[in-house]
Amino acid sequence: MSLHAHAGRGWLCGIGLLVTGNQRILAAPSVNAFPSMCMSRTEYAAIPAKETTKVRQKGDRSHRPFEANELRAFNSWPGYGVASSTIGSLLICKGQMTSRASQFAPDQPPKISCEYLTEQAQALFGPHPFASPMSEDQLASLLPEYLAMSQAFPYLQAGSQRDLIFDAMDQNRDLARDIELTSVVANFICWDETGGHARILQGGKAALPDILVTEYFHSNLLRKDASQLLGRAILPNYSDRTRQYLHSLYAGLSSKDALVRCAYMVAFELHAADMIQSLWTTLVKTFKARPDDLEYFRVHVGGEDPAEKYHGEMTGRLIGKLVPPGSSDRFLDEFDRAYELSVRWCRDLLGMAVCTGDDHSEIQHHGRCHCGSIKFHVSAPRELPAVRCNCSICQMSGFVHLLVTGDKLRIECGEEFLTTYQFNKNIARHTFCRLCGVKPFYRPRSNPSGFSVNVRCLDRRAIELIRITEFDGEHWEQAFASLHQDPESCFENQRSELEWRA
């Protein structure tokens, strides 16, 4: 039989962790694996209380009595035992049964350090997804999503204490010390992420006016690095997956449970250190760049005084303040859950980049009406498939169509300024800004549940190519029937199209 230990707190192959009263660490398969090996409850009850054994199952740190038939089953494995290097960190041994967990007294919780948590996370989740080799196209698809996270994070961290203060106000009670502690650490991280900490360290009080230079925001340093590598400006892409991740992250950072709040703060920062280092290495290899030229990455994890060192240290200090004695297991569970949330988002981004690392990969294009009262974004490729129609209203308005499904467009603001116009069959719902009269998007007759977006209203910087298909809207029914059979297409590069728009 070949047995492999898992270096994290989880287990492989159904093995469970057993902790006896004298700190021995054992392992066993499930009861069902050995149905014939049983002991009566009378025999089980005769076991001395100090030898009562408990088992911890994968993903569950609660304890249950260890059944005697499981113990017998384990003892039936010739010459095999399990020793623990740290809490939950396992090593399959042959010919001996020893423990390295005895550094912790039975009634004393382990001291959970950032170093310990980092080792356990790396053992549990393996190398970071961003350490995988990636092409330039894959990174071009990934970086806008990463920029969105970087841009949003300090605002999420700053706002994470909002619900806590309002809860205290509603309950007419004093702020708990745990809220003060997480707030001051969150404020420090925001201060650093927006460049203030570095400016004051370098220039003292005289540098205070420099905090208004938002180019020092870490997300803007990333934007500059990414633009330098890709040879063009990039915009943050808040895809559905990234928005879902940020909402889940905010829920943890703003939890009313201080232990959960602490776990999410620590997990995010420790994951960020590994994530940024891994992405830095991959970018340098892929683009053949000089590491020190990428300021965002150098500031965070490079040199002798990296920002992430302080982020991890400050959040790590919260553990001793906010994790009560006897709650280490619950904290470790919450930490695992929070760390996995960030790793899963990175894996998803990498999967999206691998699957769509070509001209059809989608980004978020931002758009607005002429006066800016209506703002929106739409998910679409960098190379836009557009339609130019010669029907009466399109000819007069100069509308260039980008057809998308209903879930691809999100209105950011100004929905109250939209007014609707219908004519002829009264199927299409033409929506205009009632202030400036521009039609940025509408519900077309060809797809009433979707949208037609006016390409002329989109931010030109994110568009690489526009492919235009001519549509004979004057003879709508015949043209619609033949559209996908023999479309007349032409390609216009970005420069000529944008000049025509201007």
C-alpha angles and dihedrals in degrees: 000000000000116000126190125194122222113223095212131069090269126082138227127219095017095291115155132207117242123196118189129197090260093051097255114153118218137168136214141172122239120294092247091064091070107028095164096058105086140148127201119248088244090057090045092050090054092065109108113259092238089059094051105134128211131195132216115204126209110282093006123089094180114108132234130180111277109242115234094229088059089053091050090048090054092048089052090067101094112238099344128126138151129238126189123226092193134347105316094351106125140205124184109224132189124214096006142062111209138151133221091179091083089097084088119065114231093250096039123085117230118261103249110209130179089246091055093047092048092051092048094047092050091048092048099043102026126215114353114266091236090062088072117103111265135186123236090254092052092050091046087058094044101045097067089054091048090048090053090055092046092050095047100042102079089047091050090048092047092049095042093091093049096091091047095057092045090051089053090048093050091048092044092229137131120265113266118239091243089062091051091051098049090042095055092048091046090050091051091052091049091048090053095043090055093051098250098117094054093045093053093044089054101040108016120216091334088068094059093103088058091070086076090064097094092190084084091064106116091233089056091049086054091048089054093048093048093047090050092052097043096040093233140067118272132205128209113266112212096191121180090261094051092046090050090051093049092049090051091047092051091050089057096043091051098041116139087223105089093206092054091045090052093047093053093047093050095042094051094052096045091047090047091057092055093040096051093045092049094047091046091054093047094048092050091050096044098045097031088235131163107254094222091054090068100079099182092057095040091052093050105041108359134091128014097301108043120174094230090062089065094041090054093043095049095046090042090057088062091067094070090046101044108028108082121215109277094025098090093106093052091048091051090051091052091045091053091049093049094045091048090052091062095041091050091052090052091048091050091051091050090049091050091049092049093048096042104026093134140072090295096061111119128235131172114268113199121215144169144180120262097270094040095237090121117052127175144156131220131197110233140132122278086244103063122212101213134179127215113202130195098204118128099263096041092050092052096044099036091228115177109199129227105182116209138162119260095259093057097069127067125182109223097188143338102053088139089063094060119107125186131228125186133181143162107011091009091224100111115069109210109202120199135179104254091211103052101013096233120141106217095172140345144179106270128215091236092058113014092177092053136051139253109212122203105239088203089066095056127098103265095210093075095049118095101171138001119210109197125201117193115229125195099223092168086072097034102168096049093042093049092051093052099036096101096038104063111355118184104228135181133180124229119185120230096257097055093042094049092047089052090050094050 
